[in-house]
PDB file of C-alpha atoms in Angstrom:
ATOM      1  CA  UNK C 125      69.044-177.382 -78.170  1.00 41.00           C
ATOM      2  CA  UNK C 126      67.054-176.875 -74.992  1.00 44.00           C
ATOM      3  CA  UNK C 127      63.542-177.791 -76.079  1.00 46.00           C
ATOM      4  CA  UNK C 128      62.017-176.656 -72.779  1.00 58.00           C
ATOM      5  CA  UNK C 129      62.764-172.992 -73.531  1.00 83.00           C
ATOM      6  CA  UNK C 130      60.532-170.711 -75.558  1.00 84.00           C
ATOM      7  CA  UNK C 131      61.588-170.992 -79.189  1.00 94.00           C
ATOM      8  CA  UNK C 132      60.932-168.867 -82.251  1.00 97.00           C
ATOM      9  CA  UNK C 133      59.477-171.419 -84.640  1.00 98.00           C
ATOM     10  CA  UNK C 134      58.742-171.135 -88.350  1.00 98.00           C
ATOM     11  CA  UNK C 135      56.233-173.531 -89.920  1.00 98.00           C
ATOM     12  CA  UNK C 136      56.220-173.445 -93.723  1.00 98.00           C
ATOM     13  CA  UNK C 137      52.916-174.630 -95.126  1.00 97.00           C
ATOM     14  CA  UNK C 138      51.625-173.703 -91.689  1.00 97.00           C
ATOM     15  CA  UNK C 139      48.008-173.237 -92.777  1.00 95.00           C
ATOM     16  CA  UNK C 140      47.842-176.693 -94.351  1.00 93.00           C
ATOM     17  CA  UNK C 141      46.324-179.864 -92.981  1.00 93.00           C
ATOM     18  CA  UNK C 142      49.317-180.969 -90.900  1.00 96.00           C
ATOM     19  CA  UNK C 143      51.011-177.585 -90.676  1.00 96.00           C
ATOM     20  CA  UNK C 144      48.035-176.003 -88.920  1.00 96.00           C
ATOM     21  CA  UNK C 145      48.042-178.677 -86.225  1.00 97.00           C
ATOM     22  CA  UNK C 146      51.774-178.198 -85.722  1.00 98.00           C
ATOM     23  CA  UNK C 147      51.206-174.446 -85.349  1.00 98.00           C
ATOM     24  CA  UNK C 148      48.376-175.063 -82.890  1.00 97.00           C
ATOM     25  CA  UNK C 149      50.488-177.349 -80.716  1.00 97.00           C
ATOM     26  CA  UNK C 150      53.433-174.941 -80.730  1.00 98.00           C
ATOM     27  CA  UNK C 151      51.225-171.964 -79.819  1.00 98.00           C
ATOM     28  CA  UNK C 152      49.654-173.897 -76.950  1.00 97.00           C
ATOM     29  CA  UNK C 153      53.150-174.737 -75.678  1.00 96.00           C
ATOM     30  CA  UNK C 154      53.946-171.012 -75.559  1.00 97.00           C
ATOM     31  CA  UNK C 155      56.398-170.811 -78.446  1.00 98.00           C
ATOM     32  CA  UNK C 156      56.594-167.771 -80.740  1.00 98.00           C
ATOM     33  CA  UNK C 157      55.168-169.160 -84.001  1.00 98.00           C
ATOM     34  CA  UNK C 158      55.352-167.858 -87.562  1.00 98.00           C
ATOM     35  CA  UNK C 159      53.030-169.536 -90.064  1.00 98.00           C
ATOM     36  CA  UNK C 160      54.327-169.139 -93.617  1.00 98.00           C
ATOM     37  CA  UNK C 161      51.968-170.108 -96.452  1.00 97.00           C
ATOM     38  CA  UNK C 162      51.020-169.081 -99.987  1.00 93.00           C
ATOM     39  CA  UNK C 163      47.490-170.534 -99.543  1.00 91.00           C
ATOM     40  CA  UNK C 164      47.576-172.509-102.789  1.00 88.00           C
ATOM     41  CA  UNK C 165      46.151-175.723-101.324  1.00 84.00           C
ATOM     42  CA  UNK C 166      45.670-174.594 -97.714  1.00 86.00           C
ATOM     43  CA  UNK C 167      42.788-172.905 -95.983  1.00 84.00           C
ATOM     44  CA  UNK C 168      42.895-169.723 -93.875  1.00 89.00           C
ATOM     45  CA  UNK C 169      40.189-171.138 -91.646  1.00 90.00           C
ATOM     46  CA  UNK C 170      42.674-173.767 -90.453  1.00 93.00           C
ATOM     47  CA  UNK C 171      44.518-171.132 -88.425  1.00 96.00           C
ATOM     48  CA  UNK C 172      41.797-168.500 -87.922  1.00 94.00           C
ATOM     49  CA  UNK C 173      41.367-169.529 -84.281  1.00 95.00           C
ATOM     50  CA  UNK C 174      45.044-168.727 -83.632  1.00 97.00           C
ATOM     51  CA  UNK C 175      45.083-165.209 -85.097  1.00 96.00           C
ATOM     52  CA  UNK C 176      44.264-163.470 -81.851  1.00 93.00           C
ATOM     53  CA  UNK C 177      47.084-165.144 -79.960  1.00 97.00           C
ATOM     54  CA  UNK C 178      50.042-162.825 -79.214  1.00 97.00           C
ATOM     55  CA  UNK C 179      52.574-165.589 -80.003  1.00 97.00           C
ATOM     56  CA  UNK C 180      51.221-166.346 -83.487  1.00 98.00           C
ATOM     57  CA  UNK C 181      51.480-164.580 -86.829  1.00 97.00           C
ATOM     58  CA  UNK C 182      50.802-165.430 -90.471  1.00 97.00           C
ATOM     59  CA  UNK C 183      52.919-164.401 -93.443  1.00 98.00           C
ATOM     60  CA  UNK C 184      51.655-164.952 -96.985  1.00 97.00           C
ATOM     61  CA  UNK C 185      54.796-165.993 -98.834  1.00 97.00           C
ATOM     62  CA  UNK C 186      55.985-168.546-101.373  1.00 96.00           C
ATOM     63  CA  UNK C 187      58.943-170.615-100.131  1.00 97.00           C
ATOM     64  CA  UNK C 188      60.486-170.653-103.605  1.00 97.00           C
ATOM     65  CA  UNK C 189      61.408-167.005-102.911  1.00 97.00           C
ATOM     66  CA  UNK C 190      63.971-165.998-100.270  1.00 96.00           C
ATOM     67  CA  UNK C 191      62.793-164.661 -96.929  1.00 97.00           C
ATOM     68  CA  UNK C 192      64.850-163.528 -93.952  1.00 96.00           C
ATOM     69  CA  UNK C 193      63.608-164.326 -90.456  1.00 97.00           C
ATOM     70  CA  UNK C 194      65.263-165.024 -87.117  1.00 97.00           C
ATOM     71  CA  UNK C 195      64.170-168.431 -85.828  1.00 98.00           C
ATOM     72  CA  UNK C 196      65.302-171.318 -83.627  1.00 98.00           C
ATOM     73  CA  UNK C 197      63.347-174.123 -85.309  1.00 98.00           C
ATOM     74  CA  UNK C 198      61.847-174.696 -88.754  1.00 98.00           C
ATOM     75  CA  UNK C 199      59.166-177.228 -89.594  1.00 98.00           C
ATOM     76  CA  UNK C 200      59.451-177.334 -93.397  1.00 98.00           C
ATOM     77  CA  UNK C 201      56.024-178.667 -94.390  1.00 97.00           C
ATOM     78  CA  UNK C 202      55.340-176.640 -97.551  1.00 95.00           C
ATOM     79  CA  UNK C 203      54.480-178.510-100.751  1.00 91.00           C
ATOM     80  CA  UNK C 204      51.299-179.677-102.486  1.00 82.00           C
ATOM     81  CA  UNK C 205      50.949-183.337-101.481  1.00 77.00           C
ATOM     82  CA  UNK C 206      47.882-184.647-103.327  1.00 73.00           C
ATOM     83  CA  UNK C 207      48.554-185.993-106.855  1.00 74.00           C
ATOM     84  CA  UNK C 208      45.952-183.782-108.542  1.00 72.00           C
ATOM     85  CA  UNK C 209      47.489-180.690-106.980  1.00 75.00           C
ATOM     86  CA  UNK C 210      51.178-181.399-107.447  1.00 81.00           C
ATOM     87  CA  UNK C 211      50.565-182.528-111.038  1.00 79.00           C
ATOM     88  CA  UNK C 212      48.605-179.344-111.830  1.00 83.00           C
ATOM     89  CA  UNK C 213      51.839-177.340-112.004  1.00 87.00           C
ATOM     90  CA  UNK C 214      54.630-179.933-111.890  1.00 91.00           C
ATOM     91  CA  UNK C 215      57.455-177.464-112.473  1.00 93.00           C
ATOM     92  CA  UNK C 216      56.277-175.346-109.549  1.00 93.00           C
ATOM     93  CA  UNK C 217      56.079-178.514-107.446  1.00 93.00           C
ATOM     94  CA  UNK C 218      59.729-179.296-108.145  1.00 95.00           C
ATOM     95  CA  UNK C 219      60.670-175.690-107.385  1.00 96.00           C
ATOM     96  CA  UNK C 220      58.802-175.843-104.081  1.00 94.00           C
ATOM     97  CA  UNK C 221      60.671-178.961-102.987  1.00 96.00           C
ATOM     98  CA  UNK C 222      64.096-177.911-104.267  1.00 97.00           C
ATOM     99  CA  UNK C 223      64.263-174.115-104.107  1.00 97.00           C
ATOM    100  CA  UNK C 224      62.054-174.041-101.027  1.00 97.00           C
ATOM    101  CA  UNK C 225      64.410-176.420 -99.251  1.00 98.00           C
ATOM    102  CA  UNK C 226      67.466-174.416-100.322  1.00 98.00           C
ATOM    103  CA  UNK C 227      65.899-171.225 -98.940  1.00 98.00           C
ATOM    104  CA  UNK C 228      64.900-172.831 -95.653  1.00 98.00           C
ATOM    105  CA  UNK C 229      68.233-174.620 -95.225  1.00 98.00           C
ATOM    106  CA  UNK C 230      70.008-171.328 -95.861  1.00 98.00           C
ATOM    107  CA  UNK C 231      67.950-169.736 -93.116  1.00 98.00           C
ATOM    108  CA  UNK C 232      68.676-172.627 -90.756  1.00 98.00           C
ATOM    109  CA  UNK C 233      72.401-172.335 -91.476  1.00 98.00           C
ATOM    110  CA  UNK C 234      72.416-168.567 -90.885  1.00 97.00           C
ATOM    111  CA  UNK C 235      70.338-168.760 -87.695  1.00 97.00           C
ATOM    112  CA  UNK C 236      71.785-171.965 -86.287  1.00 97.00           C
ATOM    113  CA  UNK C 237      68.234-173.359 -86.285  1.00 98.00           C
ATOM    114  CA  UNK C 238      67.131-176.962 -86.221  1.00 98.00           C
ATOM    115  CA  UNK C 239      65.100-177.797 -89.339  1.00 98.00           C
ATOM    116  CA  UNK C 240      62.746-180.706 -90.045  1.00 98.00           C
ATOM    117  CA  UNK C 241      61.838-181.811 -93.562  1.00 98.00           C
ATOM    118  CA  UNK C 242      58.399-183.258 -94.217  1.00 98.00           C
ATOM    119  CA  UNK C 243      59.432-185.890 -96.735  1.00 98.00           C
ATOM    120  CA  UNK C 244      57.126-188.595 -97.990  1.00 96.00           C
ATOM    121  CA  UNK C 245      56.557-192.283 -98.534  1.00 94.00           C
ATOM    122  CA  UNK C 246      56.367-191.370-102.237  1.00 93.00           C
ATOM    123  CA  UNK C 247      60.154-191.437-102.361  1.00 94.00           C
ATOM    124  CA  UNK C 248      59.799-195.237-102.381  1.00 95.00           C
ATOM    125  CA  UNK C 249      57.793-195.054-105.622  1.00 91.00           C
ATOM    126  CA  UNK C 250      56.065-198.318-106.522  1.00 90.00           C
ATOM    127  CA  UNK C 251      58.065-200.404-104.048  1.00 91.00           C
ATOM    128  CA  UNK C 252      59.613-203.771-104.779  1.00 93.00           C
ATOM    129  CA  UNK C 253      60.234-204.310-101.040  1.00 93.00           C
ATOM    130  CA  UNK C 254      57.306-204.627 -98.643  1.00 92.00           C
ATOM    131  CA  UNK C 255      56.921-203.132 -96.096  1.00 95.00           C
ATOM    132  CA  UNK C 256      59.275-200.244 -96.830  1.00 95.00           C
ATOM    133  CA  UNK C 257      62.235-199.654 -94.459  1.00 97.00           C
ATOM    134  CA  UNK C 258      64.217-196.415 -94.547  1.00 97.00           C
ATOM    135  CA  UNK C 259      67.176-198.329 -95.996  1.00 97.00           C
ATOM    136  CA  UNK C 260      65.201-199.042 -99.196  1.00 96.00           C
ATOM    137  CA  UNK C 261      66.250-196.749-102.054  1.00 96.00           C
ATOM    138  CA  UNK C 262      62.939-196.978-103.848  1.00 93.00           C
ATOM    139  CA  UNK C 263      61.570-197.767-107.300  1.00 93.00           C
ATOM    140  CA  UNK C 264      60.718-194.380-108.814  1.00 91.00           C
ATOM    141  CA  UNK C 265      59.978-193.426-112.405  1.00 91.00           C
ATOM    142  CA  UNK C 266      62.091-190.315-112.987  1.00 93.00           C
ATOM    143  CA  UNK C 267      60.038-189.160-115.997  1.00 94.00           C
ATOM    144  CA  UNK C 268      56.480-190.018-114.957  1.00 90.00           C
ATOM    145  CA  UNK C 269      53.586-187.739-114.061  1.00 91.00           C
ATOM    146  CA  UNK C 270      54.243-188.240-110.333  1.00 89.00           C
ATOM    147  CA  UNK C 271      57.977-187.582-110.644  1.00 91.00           C
ATOM    148  CA  UNK C 272      57.697-183.867-109.880  1.00 91.00           C
ATOM    149  CA  UNK C 273      56.696-184.742-106.324  1.00 92.00           C
ATOM    150  CA  UNK C 274      58.599-188.014-105.837  1.00 94.00           C
ATOM    151  CA  UNK C 275      61.890-186.760-107.245  1.00 96.00           C
ATOM    152  CA  UNK C 276      61.435-183.298-105.742  1.00 95.00           C
ATOM    153  CA  UNK C 277      61.254-184.801-102.265  1.00 96.00           C
ATOM    154  CA  UNK C 278      64.193-187.097-102.978  1.00 97.00           C
ATOM    155  CA  UNK C 279      66.298-184.082-103.967  1.00 97.00           C
ATOM    156  CA  UNK C 280      65.084-182.265-100.847  1.00 98.00           C
ATOM    157  CA  UNK C 281      66.380-185.153 -98.729  1.00 98.00           C
ATOM    158  CA  UNK C 282      69.700-184.953-100.591  1.00 98.00           C
ATOM    159  CA  UNK C 283      69.950-181.220 -99.892  1.00 98.00           C
ATOM    160  CA  UNK C 284      69.199-181.728 -96.214  1.00 98.00           C
ATOM    161  CA  UNK C 285      71.873-184.393 -95.864  1.00 98.00           C
ATOM    162  CA  UNK C 286      74.477-182.342 -97.747  1.00 98.00           C
ATOM    163  CA  UNK C 287      73.783-179.224 -95.652  1.00 98.00           C
ATOM    164  CA  UNK C 288      74.150-181.421 -92.576  1.00 98.00           C
ATOM    165  CA  UNK C 289      77.395-183.051 -93.701  1.00 97.00           C
ATOM    166  CA  UNK C 290      79.067-179.963 -95.176  1.00 98.00           C
ATOM    167  CA  UNK C 291      77.619-177.119 -93.100  1.00 97.00           C
ATOM    168  CA  UNK C 292      76.723-178.895 -89.836  1.00 97.00           C
ATOM    169  CA  UNK C 293      73.067-177.823 -90.113  1.00 98.00           C
ATOM    170  CA  UNK C 294      70.952-179.524 -87.439  1.00 98.00           C
ATOM    171  CA  UNK C 295      68.392-181.492 -89.494  1.00 98.00           C
ATOM    172  CA  UNK C 296      65.579-183.979 -89.083  1.00 98.00           C
ATOM    173  CA  UNK C 297      63.900-185.909 -91.943  1.00 98.00           C
ATOM    174  CA  UNK C 298      60.505-187.561 -91.538  1.00 98.00           C
ATOM    175  CA  UNK C 299      58.958-189.727 -94.246  1.00 98.00           C
ATOM    176  CA  UNK C 300      55.211-189.282 -93.905  1.00 97.00           C
ATOM    177  CA  UNK C 301      52.866-192.053 -95.017  1.00 95.00           C
ATOM    178  CA  UNK C 302      49.152-191.586 -95.801  1.00 92.00           C
ATOM    179  CA  UNK C 303      47.609-189.376 -93.147  1.00 95.00           C
ATOM    180  CA  UNK C 304      44.013-188.308 -92.565  1.00 96.00           C
ATOM    181  CA  UNK C 305      41.888-186.440 -90.038  1.00 96.00           C
ATOM    182  CA  UNK C 306      39.974-183.213 -89.372  1.00 94.00           C
ATOM    183  CA  UNK C 307      41.027-180.181 -91.474  1.00 92.00           C
ATOM    184  CA  UNK C 308      41.767-182.223 -94.566  1.00 90.00           C
ATOM    185  CA  UNK C 309      40.745-180.082 -97.498  1.00 87.00           C
ATOM    186  CA  UNK C 310      37.521-181.682 -98.807  1.00 87.00           C
ATOM    187  CA  UNK C 311      38.729-181.162-102.381  1.00 87.00           C
ATOM    188  CA  UNK C 312      42.357-182.171-101.901  1.00 83.00           C
ATOM    189  CA  UNK C 313      41.870-185.234-104.104  1.00 81.00           C
ATOM    190  CA  UNK C 314      43.114-187.691-101.483  1.00 87.00           C
ATOM    191  CA  UNK C 315      41.316-190.959-101.099  1.00 90.00           C
ATOM    192  CA  UNK C 316      39.983-190.423 -97.553  1.00 94.00           C
ATOM    193  CA  UNK C 317      38.610-186.939 -98.182  1.00 93.00           C
ATOM    194  CA  UNK C 318      37.224-187.985-101.586  1.00 92.00           C
ATOM    195  CA  UNK C 319      35.363-190.960-100.141  1.00 94.00           C
ATOM    196  CA  UNK C 320      33.929-189.081 -97.149  1.00 96.00           C
ATOM    197  CA  UNK C 321      32.842-186.086 -99.224  1.00 94.00           C
ATOM    198  CA  UNK C 322      31.247-188.305-101.854  1.00 93.00           C
ATOM    199  CA  UNK C 323      29.487-190.424 -99.223  1.00 95.00           C
ATOM    200  CA  UNK C 324      27.962-187.575 -97.216  1.00 93.00           C
ATOM    201  CA  UNK C 325      26.785-185.932-100.440  1.00 91.00           C
ATOM    202  CA  UNK C 326      25.184-189.154-101.616  1.00 90.00           C
ATOM    203  CA  UNK C 327      27.441-189.442-104.651  1.00 92.00           C
ATOM    204  CA  UNK C 328      29.034-192.633-106.004  1.00 93.00           C
ATOM    205  CA  UNK C 329      32.400-193.424-104.444  1.00 93.00           C
ATOM    206  CA  UNK C 330      35.074-193.584-107.126  1.00 91.00           C
ATOM    207  CA  UNK C 331      37.949-196.048-106.905  1.00 91.00           C
ATOM    208  CA  UNK C 332      40.774-196.628-109.352  1.00 86.00           C
ATOM    209  CA  UNK C 333      40.998-200.052-110.912  1.00 86.00           C
ATOM    210  CA  UNK C 334      39.572-202.834-108.759  1.00 86.00           C
ATOM    211  CA  UNK C 335      40.585-201.024-105.556  1.00 87.00           C
ATOM    212  CA  UNK C 336      43.004-203.786-104.622  1.00 89.00           C
ATOM    213  CA  UNK C 337      45.960-201.420-104.194  1.00 88.00           C
ATOM    214  CA  UNK C 338      46.830-200.956-100.524  1.00 87.00           C
ATOM    215  CA  UNK C 339      47.579-197.992 -98.303  1.00 89.00           C
ATOM    216  CA  UNK C 340      48.330-197.589 -94.606  1.00 91.00           C
ATOM    217  CA  UNK C 341      46.350-194.770 -93.007  1.00 94.00           C
ATOM    218  CA  UNK C 342      47.697-192.869 -89.997  1.00 97.00           C
ATOM    219  CA  UNK C 343      45.428-190.575 -87.990  1.00 97.00           C
ATOM    220  CA  UNK C 344      46.549-186.951 -87.763  1.00 97.00           C
ATOM    221  CA  UNK C 345      47.173-186.877 -83.995  1.00 97.00           C
ATOM    222  CA  UNK C 346      49.457-189.910 -84.133  1.00 98.00           C
ATOM    223  CA  UNK C 347      51.372-188.469 -87.075  1.00 98.00           C
ATOM    224  CA  UNK C 348      51.908-185.056 -85.471  1.00 98.00           C
ATOM    225  CA  UNK C 349      53.096-186.712 -82.251  1.00 98.00           C
ATOM    226  CA  UNK C 350      55.700-188.640 -84.247  1.00 98.00           C
ATOM    227  CA  UNK C 351      56.887-185.462 -85.955  1.00 98.00           C
ATOM    228  CA  UNK C 352      57.371-183.689 -82.631  1.00 98.00           C
ATOM    229  CA  UNK C 353      59.224-186.631 -81.128  1.00 98.00           C
ATOM    230  CA  UNK C 354      61.650-186.598 -84.042  1.00 98.00           C
ATOM    231  CA  UNK C 355      62.098-182.816 -83.988  1.00 97.00           C
ATOM    232  CA  UNK C 356      62.710-182.667 -80.240  1.00 96.00           C
ATOM    233  CA  UNK C 357      64.860-185.756 -79.737  1.00 93.00           C
ATOM    234  CA  UNK C 358      68.320-184.975 -78.404  1.00 91.00           C
ATOM    235  CA  UNK C 359      69.957-188.312 -79.296  1.00 89.00           C
ATOM    236  CA  UNK C 360      71.258-187.040 -82.655  1.00 87.00           C
ATOM    237  CA  UNK C 361      68.639-189.082 -84.510  1.00 94.00           C
ATOM    238  CA  UNK C 362      68.250-187.149 -87.750  1.00 96.00           C
ATOM    239  CA  UNK C 363      66.425-189.715 -89.887  1.00 93.00           C
ATOM    240  CA  UNK C 364      65.080-190.375 -92.361  1.00 98.00           C
ATOM    241  CA  UNK C 365      62.430-192.024 -90.189  1.00 98.00           C
ATOM    242  CA  UNK C 366      59.134-193.453 -91.387  1.00 98.00           C
ATOM    243  CA  UNK C 367      56.079-192.149 -89.563  1.00 98.00           C
ATOM    244  CA  UNK C 368      52.885-193.947 -90.523  1.00 97.00           C
ATOM    245  CA  UNK C 369      50.487-196.694 -89.557  1.00 96.00           C
ATOM    246  CA  UNK C 370      51.657-200.203 -90.516  1.00 95.00           C
ATOM    247  CA  UNK C 371      48.070-201.530 -90.650  1.00 93.00           C
ATOM    248  CA  UNK C 372      47.442-202.162 -94.357  1.00 91.00           C
ATOM    249  CA  UNK C 373      44.046-201.837 -96.077  1.00 92.00           C
ATOM    250  CA  UNK C 374      42.903-202.075 -99.666  1.00 93.00           C
ATOM    251  CA  UNK C 375      41.256-199.015-101.190  1.00 93.00           C
ATOM    252  CA  UNK C 376      38.067-201.012-101.630  1.00 93.00           C
ATOM    253  CA  UNK C 377      38.061-201.896 -97.921  1.00 94.00           C
ATOM    254  CA  UNK C 378      38.425-198.199 -97.110  1.00 95.00           C
ATOM    255  CA  UNK C 379      35.530-197.297 -99.406  1.00 93.00           C
ATOM    256  CA  UNK C 380      33.284-199.939 -97.837  1.00 93.00           C
ATOM    257  CA  UNK C 381      34.164-198.757 -94.310  1.00 95.00           C
ATOM    258  CA  UNK C 382      33.366-195.131 -95.193  1.00 95.00           C
ATOM    259  CA  UNK C 383      29.991-196.191 -96.583  1.00 94.00           C
ATOM    260  CA  UNK C 384      29.295-198.148 -93.411  1.00 94.00           C
ATOM    261  CA  UNK C 385      30.308-195.371 -91.004  1.00 96.00           C
ATOM    262  CA  UNK C 386      28.452-192.621 -92.878  1.00 95.00           C
ATOM    263  CA  UNK C 387      25.341-194.695 -93.426  1.00 94.00           C
ATOM    264  CA  UNK C 388      25.459-193.616 -97.054  1.00 91.00           C
ATOM    265  CA  UNK C 389      23.721-195.382 -99.932  1.00 89.00           C
ATOM    266  CA  UNK C 390      26.629-194.640-102.266  1.00 88.00           C
ATOM    267  CA  UNK C 391      27.552-197.156-104.913  1.00 89.00           C
ATOM    268  CA  UNK C 392      31.190-197.827-105.785  1.00 90.00           C
ATOM    269  CA  UNK C 393      32.295-196.855-109.288  1.00 89.00           C
ATOM    270  CA  UNK C 394      35.537-197.992-110.894  1.00 88.00           C
ATOM    271  CA  UNK C 395      37.797-195.714-112.927  1.00 88.00           C
ATOM    272  CA  UNK C 396      41.013-196.456-114.835  1.00 87.00           C
ATOM    273  CA  UNK C 397      44.196-196.663-112.793  1.00 80.00           C
ATOM    274  CA  UNK C 398      46.307-193.469-113.027  1.00 78.00           C
ATOM    275  CA  UNK C 399      49.922-193.753-114.243  1.00 77.00           C
ATOM    276  CA  UNK C 400      52.559-194.892-111.723  1.00 73.00           C
ATOM    277  CA  UNK C 401      50.004-195.420-108.946  1.00 75.00           C
ATOM    278  CA  UNK C 402      51.794-197.529-106.277  1.00 77.00           C
ATOM    279  CA  UNK C 403      50.237-200.968-105.818  1.00 82.00           C
ATOM    280  CA  UNK C 404      51.288-201.351-102.177  1.00 84.00           C
ATOM    281  CA  UNK C 405      52.328-198.971 -99.447  1.00 86.00           C
ATOM    282  CA  UNK C 406      53.142-199.901 -95.839  1.00 91.00           C
ATOM    283  CA  UNK C 407      55.754-198.402 -93.518  1.00 95.00           C
ATOM    284  CA  UNK C 408      58.317-200.348 -91.561  1.00 97.00           C
ATOM    285  CA  UNK C 409      58.315-198.323 -88.314  1.00 98.00           C
ATOM    286  CA  UNK C 410      61.064-200.244 -86.524  1.00 98.00           C
ATOM    287  CA  UNK C 411      63.274-197.136 -86.285  1.00 98.00           C
ATOM    288  CA  UNK C 412      60.445-194.955 -84.965  1.00 98.00           C
ATOM    289  CA  UNK C 413      59.731-197.498 -82.247  1.00 98.00           C
ATOM    290  CA  UNK C 414      63.409-197.818 -81.359  1.00 97.00           C
ATOM    291  CA  UNK C 415      64.523-194.186 -81.420  1.00 97.00           C
ATOM    292  CA  UNK C 416      61.316-192.254 -80.723  1.00 98.00           C
ATOM    293  CA  UNK C 417      59.317-194.793 -78.692  1.00 97.00           C
ATOM    294  CA  UNK C 418      56.537-194.026 -81.168  1.00 98.00           C
ATOM    295  CA  UNK C 419      53.830-196.078 -82.809  1.00 97.00           C
ATOM    296  CA  UNK C 420      50.273-195.174 -83.803  1.00 97.00           C
ATOM    297  CA  UNK C 421      47.487-195.691 -81.274  1.00 97.00           C
ATOM    298  CA  UNK C 422      44.290-194.784 -83.156  1.00 97.00           C
ATOM    299  CA  UNK C 423      42.742-197.537 -85.320  1.00 95.00           C
ATOM    300  CA  UNK C 424      41.292-196.710 -88.726  1.00 96.00           C
ATOM    301  CA  UNK C 425      37.639-197.103 -87.714  1.00 96.00           C
ATOM    302  CA  UNK C 426      38.012-194.671 -84.805  1.00 97.00           C
ATOM    303  CA  UNK C 427      40.001-192.135 -86.805  1.00 97.00           C
ATOM    304  CA  UNK C 428      37.593-192.272 -89.738  1.00 97.00           C
ATOM    305  CA  UNK C 429      34.644-191.647 -87.434  1.00 97.00           C
ATOM    306  CA  UNK C 430      36.362-188.550 -86.011  1.00 97.00           C
ATOM    307  CA  UNK C 431      37.094-187.348 -89.543  1.00 97.00           C
ATOM    308  CA  UNK C 432      33.546-187.981 -90.749  1.00 97.00           C
ATOM    309  CA  UNK C 433      32.156-186.125 -87.726  1.00 97.00           C
ATOM    310  CA  UNK C 434      34.332-183.119 -88.634  1.00 96.00           C
ATOM    311  CA  UNK C 435      33.270-183.228 -92.297  1.00 95.00           C
ATOM    312  CA  UNK C 436      29.652-183.028 -91.166  1.00 95.00           C
ATOM    313  CA  UNK C 437      30.382-179.748 -89.327  1.00 94.00           C
ATOM    314  CA  UNK C 438      31.780-177.846 -92.321  1.00 90.00           C
ATOM    315  CA  UNK C 439      30.019-176.052 -95.153  1.00 87.00           C
ATOM    316  CA  UNK C 440      31.475-177.402 -98.396  1.00 84.00           C
ATOM    317  CA  UNK C 441      30.442-174.168-100.146  1.00 82.00           C
ATOM    318  CA  UNK C 442      33.135-172.400 -98.106  1.00 81.00           C
ATOM    319  CA  UNK C 443      35.830-174.505 -99.765  1.00 81.00           C
ATOM    320  CA  UNK C 444      36.995-174.259-103.336  1.00 77.00           C
ATOM    321  CA  UNK C 445      38.928-176.931-105.212  1.00 79.00           C
ATOM    322  CA  UNK C 446      42.528-175.602-105.445  1.00 79.00           C
ATOM    323  CA  UNK C 447      42.854-177.119-108.925  1.00 77.00           C
ATOM    324  CA  UNK C 448      40.521-178.800-111.444  1.00 74.00           C
ATOM    325  CA  UNK C 449      42.325-182.077-110.757  1.00 62.00           C
ATOM    326  CA  UNK C 450      40.269-183.770-108.102  1.00 55.00           C
ATOM    327  CA  UNK C 451      37.878-186.734-108.143  1.00 51.00           C
TER     328      UNK C 451
END
């Protein structure tokens, strides 16, 4: 595929946190972009600034239902990703990952389009290997409350590989680790947005357990750059490839840093650990370095400050919690 030409590009979940930035970058590059979203956990304001552009359009549609479009590339980003949201309607979450992938892969097969799957570090479950390389098969509870998302994404990866092997569909699979940055939904239930929102509102910051579980936080710009490098590589590197920041922090360390950067007086309150919450999470990015010449460049302190600055510019009254399940 000649990536220098103008492509017709579909971005499912295109009004979401990451999807909107992918749309923005594609529009700026001159591509003809279709943003497909059902606006369950996304925000129209994320793409409002693109609506007047002649090479951008929005379609309200649920990926679990078929749709017929003519495209050259598909960024398949659609799926609730925060635990409170994907557990709100777990059956719909599985359908989004499985039926949504079948519909998008069918389109890619018909159009001869390249398609990228936004998979997740959650496919590793509560890992017994640390850090997690792509060769690790994971430690996932198939019947737990997080299984709808974890197993849904694992099946999506299976579908992508089978369409590639049997139907020669041109695929890419990226495993996304914890990501943060401007345009996170303030009520998405993720730890970074929870902590910042609670801090700037002067509320207690809530952590689960003692906060000793670890995560590796990748700033949005670094993550999106990795996605584009994987999508546009012409070396037949299809993945799966981990994209994330290998710098590991405890949740308590994150909470303390947010308090420091916001200047908040928030106390830290402990709540019971949720079921199947991974104790450690850190990507092995050896393959990304080797095949994509990619590694993150923005440290947590800098990225958090940018995110906090953005949170201070928004009116929280203009956002509604997508589900009751948020901290």
